mmCIF file with all atom_site columns, C-alpha atoms in Angstrom:
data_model
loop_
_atom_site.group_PDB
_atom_site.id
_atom_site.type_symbol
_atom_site.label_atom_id
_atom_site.label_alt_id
_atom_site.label_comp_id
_atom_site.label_asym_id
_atom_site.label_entity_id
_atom_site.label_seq_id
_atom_site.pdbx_PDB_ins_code
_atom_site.Cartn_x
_atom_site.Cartn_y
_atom_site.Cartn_z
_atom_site.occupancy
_atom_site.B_iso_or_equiv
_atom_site.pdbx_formal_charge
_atom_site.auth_seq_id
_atom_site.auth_comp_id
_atom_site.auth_asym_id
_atom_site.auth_atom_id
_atom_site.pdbx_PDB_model_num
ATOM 1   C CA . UNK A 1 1   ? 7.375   3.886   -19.886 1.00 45.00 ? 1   UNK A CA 1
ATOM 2   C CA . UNK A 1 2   ? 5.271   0.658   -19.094 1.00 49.00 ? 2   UNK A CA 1
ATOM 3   C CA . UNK A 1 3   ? 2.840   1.015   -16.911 1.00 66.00 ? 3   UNK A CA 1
ATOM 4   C CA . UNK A 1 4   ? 3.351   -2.874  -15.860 1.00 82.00 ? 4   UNK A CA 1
ATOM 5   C CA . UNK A 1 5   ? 4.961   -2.942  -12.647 1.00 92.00 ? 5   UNK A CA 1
ATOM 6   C CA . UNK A 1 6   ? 6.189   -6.279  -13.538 1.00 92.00 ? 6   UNK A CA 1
ATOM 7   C CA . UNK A 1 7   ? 7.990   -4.315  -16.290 1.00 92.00 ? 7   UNK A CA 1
ATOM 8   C CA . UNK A 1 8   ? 9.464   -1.675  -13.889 1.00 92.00 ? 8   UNK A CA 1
ATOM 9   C CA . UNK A 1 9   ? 10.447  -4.356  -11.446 1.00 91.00 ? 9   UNK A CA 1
ATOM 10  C CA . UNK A 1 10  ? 12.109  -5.785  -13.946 1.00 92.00 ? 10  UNK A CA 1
ATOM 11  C CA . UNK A 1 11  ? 13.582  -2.673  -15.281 1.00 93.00 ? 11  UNK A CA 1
ATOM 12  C CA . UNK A 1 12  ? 15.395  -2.110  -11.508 1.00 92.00 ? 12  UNK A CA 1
ATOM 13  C CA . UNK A 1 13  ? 17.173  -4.923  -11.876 1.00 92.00 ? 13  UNK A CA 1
ATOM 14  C CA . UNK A 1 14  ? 18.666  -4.196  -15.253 1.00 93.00 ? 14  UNK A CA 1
ATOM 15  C CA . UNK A 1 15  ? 17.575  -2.175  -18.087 1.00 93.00 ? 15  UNK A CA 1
ATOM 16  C CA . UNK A 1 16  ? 15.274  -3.359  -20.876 1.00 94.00 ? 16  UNK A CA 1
ATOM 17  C CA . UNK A 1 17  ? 14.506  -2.215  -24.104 1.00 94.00 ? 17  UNK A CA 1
ATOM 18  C CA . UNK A 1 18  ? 11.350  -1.536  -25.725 1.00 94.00 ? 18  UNK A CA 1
ATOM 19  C CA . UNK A 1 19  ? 11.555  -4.511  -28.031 1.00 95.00 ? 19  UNK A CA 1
ATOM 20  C CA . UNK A 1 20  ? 11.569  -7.213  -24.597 1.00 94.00 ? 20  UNK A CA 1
ATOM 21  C CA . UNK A 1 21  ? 9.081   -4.495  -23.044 1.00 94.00 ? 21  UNK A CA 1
ATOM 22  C CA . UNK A 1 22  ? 6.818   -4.711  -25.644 1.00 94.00 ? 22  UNK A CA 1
ATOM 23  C CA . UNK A 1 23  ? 6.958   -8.303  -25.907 1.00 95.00 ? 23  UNK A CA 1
ATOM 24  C CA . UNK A 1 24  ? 6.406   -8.543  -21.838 1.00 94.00 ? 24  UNK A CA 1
ATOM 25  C CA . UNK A 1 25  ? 3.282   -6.514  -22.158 1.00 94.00 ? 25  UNK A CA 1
ATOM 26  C CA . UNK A 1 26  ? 1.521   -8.970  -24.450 1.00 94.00 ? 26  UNK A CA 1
ATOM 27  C CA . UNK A 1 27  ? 2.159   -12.220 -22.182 1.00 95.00 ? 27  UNK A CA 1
ATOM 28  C CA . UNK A 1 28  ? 1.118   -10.283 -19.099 1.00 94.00 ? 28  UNK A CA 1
ATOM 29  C CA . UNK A 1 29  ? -2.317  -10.364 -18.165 1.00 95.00 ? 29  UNK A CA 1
ATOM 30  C CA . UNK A 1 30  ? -4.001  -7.987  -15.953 1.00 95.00 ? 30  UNK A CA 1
ATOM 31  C CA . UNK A 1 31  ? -6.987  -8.833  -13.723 1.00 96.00 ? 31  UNK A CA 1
ATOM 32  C CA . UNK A 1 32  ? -8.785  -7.676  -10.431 1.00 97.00 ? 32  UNK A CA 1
ATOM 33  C CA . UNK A 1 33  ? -10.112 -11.142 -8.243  1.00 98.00 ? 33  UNK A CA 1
ATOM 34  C CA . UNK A 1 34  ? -12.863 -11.054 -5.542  1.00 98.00 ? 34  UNK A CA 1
ATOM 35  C CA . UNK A 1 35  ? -11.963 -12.256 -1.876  1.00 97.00 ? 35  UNK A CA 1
ATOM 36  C CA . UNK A 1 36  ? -11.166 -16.529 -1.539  1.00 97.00 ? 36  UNK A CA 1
ATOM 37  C CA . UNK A 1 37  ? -10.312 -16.863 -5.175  1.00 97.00 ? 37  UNK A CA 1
ATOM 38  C CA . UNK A 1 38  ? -8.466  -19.879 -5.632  1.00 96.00 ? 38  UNK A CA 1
ATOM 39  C CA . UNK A 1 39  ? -5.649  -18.817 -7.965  1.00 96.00 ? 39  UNK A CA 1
ATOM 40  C CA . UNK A 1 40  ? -4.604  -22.682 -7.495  1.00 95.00 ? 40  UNK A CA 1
ATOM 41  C CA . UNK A 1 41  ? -5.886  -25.672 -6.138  1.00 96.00 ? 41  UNK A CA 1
ATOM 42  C CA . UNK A 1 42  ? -4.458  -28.436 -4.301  1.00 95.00 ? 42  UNK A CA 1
ATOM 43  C CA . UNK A 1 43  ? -3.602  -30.719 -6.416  1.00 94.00 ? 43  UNK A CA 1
ATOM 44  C CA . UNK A 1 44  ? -3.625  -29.053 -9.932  1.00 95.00 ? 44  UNK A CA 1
ATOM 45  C CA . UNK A 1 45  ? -0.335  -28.180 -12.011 1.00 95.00 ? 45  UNK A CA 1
ATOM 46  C CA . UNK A 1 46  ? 0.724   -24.553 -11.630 1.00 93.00 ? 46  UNK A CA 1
ATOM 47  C CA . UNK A 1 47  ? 0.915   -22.418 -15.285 1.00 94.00 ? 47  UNK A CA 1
ATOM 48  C CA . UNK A 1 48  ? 1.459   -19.298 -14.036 1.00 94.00 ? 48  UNK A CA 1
ATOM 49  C CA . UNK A 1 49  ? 3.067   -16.885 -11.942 1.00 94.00 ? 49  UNK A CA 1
ATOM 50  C CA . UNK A 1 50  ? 1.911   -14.149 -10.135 1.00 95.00 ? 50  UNK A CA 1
ATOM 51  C CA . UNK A 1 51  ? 2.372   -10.685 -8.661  1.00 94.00 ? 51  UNK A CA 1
ATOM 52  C CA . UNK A 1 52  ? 0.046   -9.193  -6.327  1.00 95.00 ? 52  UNK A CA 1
ATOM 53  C CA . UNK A 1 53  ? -0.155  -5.457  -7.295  1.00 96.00 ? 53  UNK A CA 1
ATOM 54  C CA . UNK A 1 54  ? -2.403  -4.817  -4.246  1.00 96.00 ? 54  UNK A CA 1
ATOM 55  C CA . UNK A 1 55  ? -4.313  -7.263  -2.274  1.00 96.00 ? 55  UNK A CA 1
ATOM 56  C CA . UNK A 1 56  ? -3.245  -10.293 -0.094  1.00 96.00 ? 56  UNK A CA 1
ATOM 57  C CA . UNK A 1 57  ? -2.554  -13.759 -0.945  1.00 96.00 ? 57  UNK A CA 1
ATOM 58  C CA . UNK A 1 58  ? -1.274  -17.171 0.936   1.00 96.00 ? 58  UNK A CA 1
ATOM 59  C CA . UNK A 1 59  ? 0.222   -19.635 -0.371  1.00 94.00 ? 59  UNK A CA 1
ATOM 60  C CA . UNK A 1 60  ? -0.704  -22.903 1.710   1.00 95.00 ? 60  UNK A CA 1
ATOM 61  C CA . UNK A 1 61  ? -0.933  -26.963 2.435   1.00 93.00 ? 61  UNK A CA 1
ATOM 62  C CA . UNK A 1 62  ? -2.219  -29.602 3.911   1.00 92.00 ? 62  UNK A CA 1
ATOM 63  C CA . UNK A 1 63  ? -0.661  -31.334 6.705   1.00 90.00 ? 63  UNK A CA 1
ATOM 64  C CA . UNK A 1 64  ? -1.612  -34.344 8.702   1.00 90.00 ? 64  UNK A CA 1
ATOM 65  C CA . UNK A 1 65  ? -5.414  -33.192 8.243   1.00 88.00 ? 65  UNK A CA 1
ATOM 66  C CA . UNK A 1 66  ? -4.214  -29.010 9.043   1.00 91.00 ? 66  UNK A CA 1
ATOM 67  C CA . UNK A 1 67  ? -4.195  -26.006 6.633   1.00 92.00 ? 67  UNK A CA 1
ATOM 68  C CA . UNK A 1 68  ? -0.577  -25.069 6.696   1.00 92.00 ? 68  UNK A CA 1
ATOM 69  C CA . UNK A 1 69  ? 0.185   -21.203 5.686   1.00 93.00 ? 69  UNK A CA 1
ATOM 70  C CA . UNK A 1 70  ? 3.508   -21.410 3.996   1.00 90.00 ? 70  UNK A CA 1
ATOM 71  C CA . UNK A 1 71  ? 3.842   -17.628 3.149   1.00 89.00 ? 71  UNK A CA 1
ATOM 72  C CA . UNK A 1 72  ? 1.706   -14.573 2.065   1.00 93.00 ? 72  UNK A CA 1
ATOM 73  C CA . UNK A 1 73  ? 2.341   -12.340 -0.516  1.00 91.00 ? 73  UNK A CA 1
ATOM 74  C CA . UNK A 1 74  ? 0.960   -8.420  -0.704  1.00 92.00 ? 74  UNK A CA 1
ATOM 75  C CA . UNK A 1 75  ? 0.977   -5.086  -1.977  1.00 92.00 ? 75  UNK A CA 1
ATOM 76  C CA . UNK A 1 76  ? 4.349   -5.637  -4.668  1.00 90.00 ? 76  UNK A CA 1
ATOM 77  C CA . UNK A 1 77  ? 4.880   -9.249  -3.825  1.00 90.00 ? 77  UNK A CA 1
ATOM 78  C CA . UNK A 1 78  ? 5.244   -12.235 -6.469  1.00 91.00 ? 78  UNK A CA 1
ATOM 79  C CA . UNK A 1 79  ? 3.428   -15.462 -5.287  1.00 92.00 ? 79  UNK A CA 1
ATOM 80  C CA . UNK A 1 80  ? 3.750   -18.890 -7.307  1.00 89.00 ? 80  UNK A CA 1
ATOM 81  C CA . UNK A 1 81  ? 3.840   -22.904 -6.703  1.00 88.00 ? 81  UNK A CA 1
ATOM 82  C CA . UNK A 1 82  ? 7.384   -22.943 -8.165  1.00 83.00 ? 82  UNK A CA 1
ATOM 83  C CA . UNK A 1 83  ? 8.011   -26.674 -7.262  1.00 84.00 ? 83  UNK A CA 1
ATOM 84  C CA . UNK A 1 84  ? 5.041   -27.823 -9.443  1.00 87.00 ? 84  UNK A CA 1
ATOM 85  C CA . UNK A 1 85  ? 5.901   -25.219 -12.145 1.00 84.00 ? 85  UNK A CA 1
ATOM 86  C CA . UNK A 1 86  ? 9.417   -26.609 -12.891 1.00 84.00 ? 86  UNK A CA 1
ATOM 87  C CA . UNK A 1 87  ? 8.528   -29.545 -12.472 1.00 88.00 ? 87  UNK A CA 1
ATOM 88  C CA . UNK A 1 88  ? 5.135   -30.152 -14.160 1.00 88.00 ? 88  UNK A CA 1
ATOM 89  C CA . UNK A 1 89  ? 3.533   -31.976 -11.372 1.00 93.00 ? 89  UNK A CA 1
ATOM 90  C CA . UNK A 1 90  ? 0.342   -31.620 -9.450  1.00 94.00 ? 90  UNK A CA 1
ATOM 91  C CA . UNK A 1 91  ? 0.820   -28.939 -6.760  1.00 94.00 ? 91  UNK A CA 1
ATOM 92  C CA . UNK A 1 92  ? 1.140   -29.327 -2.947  1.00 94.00 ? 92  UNK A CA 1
ATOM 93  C CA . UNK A 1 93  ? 0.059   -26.257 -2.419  1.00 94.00 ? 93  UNK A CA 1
ATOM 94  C CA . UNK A 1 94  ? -2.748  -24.230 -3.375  1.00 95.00 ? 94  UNK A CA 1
ATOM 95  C CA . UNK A 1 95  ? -2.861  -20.064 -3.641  1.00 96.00 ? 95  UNK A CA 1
ATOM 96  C CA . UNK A 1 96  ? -5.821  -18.702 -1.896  1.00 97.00 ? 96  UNK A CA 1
ATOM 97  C CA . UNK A 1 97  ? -6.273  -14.977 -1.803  1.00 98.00 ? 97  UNK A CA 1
ATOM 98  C CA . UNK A 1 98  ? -7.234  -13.154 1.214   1.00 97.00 ? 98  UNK A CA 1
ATOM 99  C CA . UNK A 1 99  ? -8.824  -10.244 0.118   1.00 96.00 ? 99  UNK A CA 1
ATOM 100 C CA . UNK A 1 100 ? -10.258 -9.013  -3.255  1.00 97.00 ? 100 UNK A CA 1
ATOM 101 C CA . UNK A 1 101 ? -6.734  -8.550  -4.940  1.00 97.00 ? 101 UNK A CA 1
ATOM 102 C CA . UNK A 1 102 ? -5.486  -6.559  -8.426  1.00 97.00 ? 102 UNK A CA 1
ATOM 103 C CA . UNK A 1 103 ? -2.988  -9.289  -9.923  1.00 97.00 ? 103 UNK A CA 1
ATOM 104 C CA . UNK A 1 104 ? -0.678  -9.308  -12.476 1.00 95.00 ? 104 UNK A CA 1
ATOM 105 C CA . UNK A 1 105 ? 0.421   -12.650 -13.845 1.00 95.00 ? 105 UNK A CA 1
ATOM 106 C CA . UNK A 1 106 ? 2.140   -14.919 -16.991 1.00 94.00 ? 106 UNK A CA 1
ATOM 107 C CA . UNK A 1 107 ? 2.506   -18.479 -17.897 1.00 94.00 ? 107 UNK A CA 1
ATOM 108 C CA . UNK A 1 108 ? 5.762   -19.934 -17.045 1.00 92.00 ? 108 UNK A CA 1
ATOM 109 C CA . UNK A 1 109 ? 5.924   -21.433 -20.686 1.00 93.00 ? 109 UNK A CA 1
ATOM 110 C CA . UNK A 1 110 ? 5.864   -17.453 -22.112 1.00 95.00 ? 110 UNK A CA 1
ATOM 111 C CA . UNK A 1 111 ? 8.105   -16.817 -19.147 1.00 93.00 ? 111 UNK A CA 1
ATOM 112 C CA . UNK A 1 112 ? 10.765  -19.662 -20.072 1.00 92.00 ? 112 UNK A CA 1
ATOM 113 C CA . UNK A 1 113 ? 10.342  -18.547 -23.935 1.00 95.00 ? 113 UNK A CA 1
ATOM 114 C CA . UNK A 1 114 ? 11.168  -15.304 -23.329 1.00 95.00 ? 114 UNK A CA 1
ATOM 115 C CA . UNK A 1 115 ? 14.638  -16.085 -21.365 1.00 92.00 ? 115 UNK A CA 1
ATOM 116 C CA . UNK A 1 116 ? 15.530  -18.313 -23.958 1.00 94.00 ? 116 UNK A CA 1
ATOM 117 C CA . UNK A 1 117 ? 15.272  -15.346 -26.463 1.00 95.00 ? 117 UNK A CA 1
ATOM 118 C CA . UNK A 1 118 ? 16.701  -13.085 -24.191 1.00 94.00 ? 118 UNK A CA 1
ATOM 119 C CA . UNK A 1 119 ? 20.309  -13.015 -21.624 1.00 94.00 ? 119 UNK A CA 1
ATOM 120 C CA . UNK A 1 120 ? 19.102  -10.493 -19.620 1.00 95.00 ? 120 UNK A CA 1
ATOM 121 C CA . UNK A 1 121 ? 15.232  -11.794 -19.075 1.00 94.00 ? 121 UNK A CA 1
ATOM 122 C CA . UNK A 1 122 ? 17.438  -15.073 -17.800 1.00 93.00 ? 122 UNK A CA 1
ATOM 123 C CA . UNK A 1 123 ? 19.445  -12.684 -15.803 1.00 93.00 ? 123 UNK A CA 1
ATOM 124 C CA . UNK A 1 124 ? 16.624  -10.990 -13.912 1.00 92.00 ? 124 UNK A CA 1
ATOM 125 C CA . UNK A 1 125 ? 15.053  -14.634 -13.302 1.00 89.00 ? 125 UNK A CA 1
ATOM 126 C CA . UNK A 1 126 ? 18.413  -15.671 -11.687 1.00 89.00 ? 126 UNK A CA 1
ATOM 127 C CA . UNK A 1 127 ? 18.238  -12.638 -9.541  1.00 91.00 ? 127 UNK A CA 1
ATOM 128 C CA . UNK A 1 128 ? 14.562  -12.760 -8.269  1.00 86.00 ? 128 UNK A CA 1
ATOM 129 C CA . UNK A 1 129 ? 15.146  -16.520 -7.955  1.00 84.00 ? 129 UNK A CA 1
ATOM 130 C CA . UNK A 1 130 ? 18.756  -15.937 -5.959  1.00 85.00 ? 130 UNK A CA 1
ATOM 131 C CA . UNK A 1 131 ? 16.196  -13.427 -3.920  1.00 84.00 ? 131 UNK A CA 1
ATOM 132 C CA . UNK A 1 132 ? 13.617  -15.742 -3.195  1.00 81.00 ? 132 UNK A CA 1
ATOM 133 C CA . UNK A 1 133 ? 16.021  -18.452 -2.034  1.00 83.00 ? 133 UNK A CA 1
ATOM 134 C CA . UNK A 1 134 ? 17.413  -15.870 0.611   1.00 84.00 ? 134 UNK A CA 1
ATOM 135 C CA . UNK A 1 135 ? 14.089  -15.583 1.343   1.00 81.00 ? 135 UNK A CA 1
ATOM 136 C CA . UNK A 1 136 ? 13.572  -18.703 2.490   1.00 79.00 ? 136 UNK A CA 1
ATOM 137 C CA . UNK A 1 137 ? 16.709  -19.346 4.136   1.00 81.00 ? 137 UNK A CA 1
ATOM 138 C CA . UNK A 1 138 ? 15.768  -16.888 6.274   1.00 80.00 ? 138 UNK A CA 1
ATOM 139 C CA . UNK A 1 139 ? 12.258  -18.217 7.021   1.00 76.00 ? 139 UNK A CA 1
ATOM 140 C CA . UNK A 1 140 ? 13.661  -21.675 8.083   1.00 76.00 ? 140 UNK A CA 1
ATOM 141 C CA . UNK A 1 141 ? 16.406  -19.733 10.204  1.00 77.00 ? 141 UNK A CA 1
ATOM 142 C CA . UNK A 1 142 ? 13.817  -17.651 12.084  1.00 74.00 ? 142 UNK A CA 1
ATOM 143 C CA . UNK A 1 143 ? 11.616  -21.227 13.029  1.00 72.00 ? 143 UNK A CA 1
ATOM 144 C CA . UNK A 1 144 ? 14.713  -22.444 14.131  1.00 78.00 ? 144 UNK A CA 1
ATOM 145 C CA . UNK A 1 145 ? 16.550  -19.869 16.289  1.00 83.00 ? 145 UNK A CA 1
ATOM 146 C CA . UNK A 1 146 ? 13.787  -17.487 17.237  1.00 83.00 ? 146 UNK A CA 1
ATOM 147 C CA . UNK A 1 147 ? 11.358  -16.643 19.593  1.00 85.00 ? 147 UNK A CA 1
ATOM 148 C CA . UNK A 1 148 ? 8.078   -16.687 18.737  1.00 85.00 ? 148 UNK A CA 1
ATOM 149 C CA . UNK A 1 149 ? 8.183   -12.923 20.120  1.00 87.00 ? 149 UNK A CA 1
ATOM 150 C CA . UNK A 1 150 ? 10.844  -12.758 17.239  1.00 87.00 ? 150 UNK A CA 1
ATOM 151 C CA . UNK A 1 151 ? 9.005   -14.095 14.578  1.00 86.00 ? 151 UNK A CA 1
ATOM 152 C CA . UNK A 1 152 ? 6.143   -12.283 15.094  1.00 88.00 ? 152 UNK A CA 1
ATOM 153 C CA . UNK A 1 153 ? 8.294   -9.344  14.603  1.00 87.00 ? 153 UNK A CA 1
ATOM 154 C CA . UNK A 1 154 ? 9.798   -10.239 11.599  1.00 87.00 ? 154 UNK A CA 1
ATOM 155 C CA . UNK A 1 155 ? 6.534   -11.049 10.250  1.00 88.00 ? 155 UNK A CA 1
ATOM 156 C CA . UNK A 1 156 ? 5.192   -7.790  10.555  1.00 87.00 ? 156 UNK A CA 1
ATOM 157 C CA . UNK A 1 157 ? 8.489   -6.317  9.086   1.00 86.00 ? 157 UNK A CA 1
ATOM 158 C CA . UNK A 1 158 ? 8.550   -8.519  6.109   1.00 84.00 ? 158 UNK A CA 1
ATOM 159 C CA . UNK A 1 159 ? 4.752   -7.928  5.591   1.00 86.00 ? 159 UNK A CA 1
ATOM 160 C CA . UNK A 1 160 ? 3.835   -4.357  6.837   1.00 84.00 ? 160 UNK A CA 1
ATOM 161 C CA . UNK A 1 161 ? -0.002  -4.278  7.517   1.00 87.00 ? 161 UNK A CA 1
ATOM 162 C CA . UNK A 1 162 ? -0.421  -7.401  7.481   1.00 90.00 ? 162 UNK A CA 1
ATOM 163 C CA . UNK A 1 163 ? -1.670  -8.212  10.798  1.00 87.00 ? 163 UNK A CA 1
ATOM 164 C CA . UNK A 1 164 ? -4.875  -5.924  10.383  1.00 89.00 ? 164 UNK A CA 1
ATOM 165 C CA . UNK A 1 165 ? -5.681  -7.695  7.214   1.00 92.00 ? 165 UNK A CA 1
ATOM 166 C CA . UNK A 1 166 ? -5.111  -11.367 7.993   1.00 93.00 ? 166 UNK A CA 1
ATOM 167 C CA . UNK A 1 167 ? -7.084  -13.609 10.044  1.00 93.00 ? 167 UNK A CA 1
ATOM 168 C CA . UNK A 1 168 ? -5.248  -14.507 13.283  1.00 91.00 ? 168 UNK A CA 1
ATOM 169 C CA . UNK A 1 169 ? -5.352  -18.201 12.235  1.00 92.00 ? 169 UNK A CA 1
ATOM 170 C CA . UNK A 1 170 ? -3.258  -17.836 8.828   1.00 94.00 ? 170 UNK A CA 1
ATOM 171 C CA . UNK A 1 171 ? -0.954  -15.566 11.381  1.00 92.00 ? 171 UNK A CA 1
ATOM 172 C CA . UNK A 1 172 ? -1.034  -18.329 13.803  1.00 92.00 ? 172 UNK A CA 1
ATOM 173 C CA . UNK A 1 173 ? -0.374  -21.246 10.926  1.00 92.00 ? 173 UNK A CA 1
ATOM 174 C CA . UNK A 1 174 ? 2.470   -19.215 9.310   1.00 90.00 ? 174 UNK A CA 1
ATOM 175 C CA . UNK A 1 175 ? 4.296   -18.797 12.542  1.00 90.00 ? 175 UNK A CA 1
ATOM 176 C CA . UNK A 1 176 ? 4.414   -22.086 13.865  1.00 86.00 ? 176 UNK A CA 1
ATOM 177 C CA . UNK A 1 177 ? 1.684   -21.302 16.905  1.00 88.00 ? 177 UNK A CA 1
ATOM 178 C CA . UNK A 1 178 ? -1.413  -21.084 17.986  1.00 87.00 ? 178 UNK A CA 1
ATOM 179 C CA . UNK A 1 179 ? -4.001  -18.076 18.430  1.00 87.00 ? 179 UNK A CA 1
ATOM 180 C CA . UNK A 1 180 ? -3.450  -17.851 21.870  1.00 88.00 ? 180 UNK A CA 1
ATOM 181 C CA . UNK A 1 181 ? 0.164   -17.173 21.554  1.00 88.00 ? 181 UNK A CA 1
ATOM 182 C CA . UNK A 1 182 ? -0.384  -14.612 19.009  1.00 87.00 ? 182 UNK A CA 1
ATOM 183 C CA . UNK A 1 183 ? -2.966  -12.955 21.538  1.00 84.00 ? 183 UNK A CA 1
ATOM 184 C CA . UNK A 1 184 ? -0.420  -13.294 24.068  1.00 85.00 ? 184 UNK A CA 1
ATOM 185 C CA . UNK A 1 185 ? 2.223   -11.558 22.210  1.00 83.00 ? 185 UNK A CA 1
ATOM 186 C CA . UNK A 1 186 ? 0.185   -8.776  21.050  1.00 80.00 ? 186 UNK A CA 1
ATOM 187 C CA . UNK A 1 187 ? -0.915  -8.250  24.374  1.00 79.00 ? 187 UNK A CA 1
ATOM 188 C CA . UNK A 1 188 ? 2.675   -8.188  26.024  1.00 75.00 ? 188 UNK A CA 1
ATOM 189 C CA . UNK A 1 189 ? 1.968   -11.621 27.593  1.00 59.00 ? 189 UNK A CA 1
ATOM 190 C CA . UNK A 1 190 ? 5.109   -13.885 27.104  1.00 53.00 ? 190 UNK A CA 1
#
């Protein structure tokens, strides 16, 4: 049993054998970062994807001279530019990690090797990707048709912890709001 848990994500979604296991452990790569690692810069082409094992990561932009948070990703979570990956330009967003974090991550080229070699690598990509896209959909649906009440309270479902382990300002950014309305709502003030 693989002690990746890339590998036993992977594994939930539909069985592998040791062969593609094997072959999964050598293009993973295993490291521990320290706290405002840049895992990608602004600007640069994304290689690689990654999973946070445990830690805290944002994935974020510039907009009209403001640091945007566009999502996190913790404890279990996968985090990646994925526009600038398929496409192979230079990234609008950068990855910034939060707090000292133990990663897990691959190149997209091994990645995109590997489903060509194997139907059900390409099956579990289809799946996390299918995932990821409801994922989104549900982010845009929650700016548009919730309270910010609401969103705060989807946040903190969707990333459990995360509020003691954030800054307020990433909070604030991710949600569309300002500080003071996040001190508001923890504070019962609407």
């Amino acid at each position: 049993m693989s002690t990746h848990p890339i590998i036993g994500i992977f594994n939930a979604i539909a069985p592998l054998n040791t062969e593609i296991q094997s072959r999964l452990e050598q293009m993973i790569v295993h490291q521990t970062f320290p706290k405002n690692t840049a895992l990608l810069e602004i600007g640069k082409k994304a290689q690689s994807m990654f999973f946070i094992h445990k830690g805290l990561a944002r994935a974020y932009y510039f907009h009209d001279g403001k640091d945007v948070t566009d999502y996190f990703a913790t404890d279990g979570q996968f985090i990646g530019a994925v526009p600038s990956l398929f496409t192979g330009e230079p990234s609008k967003k950068g990855i910034h990690l939060i707090e000292e974090s133990d990663i897990y991550h691959f190149t997209a080229v091994d990645f995109e090797k590997l489903c060509a070699e194997y139907h059900v690598i390409e099956h579990i990509a289809r799946r996390i990707t299918n995932f990821a896209m409801i994922q989104e959909q549900e982010r845009i649906e929650s700016l548009r048709f919730y309270t910010m009440k609401e969103r705060y309270e989807l946040m903190e479902k969707k990333y459990p912890g995360i509020m003691n382990r954030c800054p307020l300002h990433y909070i604030a950014s991710y949600l569309g709001t300002t500080q003071v309305s996040i001190s508001r709502i923890r504070a019962g003030i609407q």
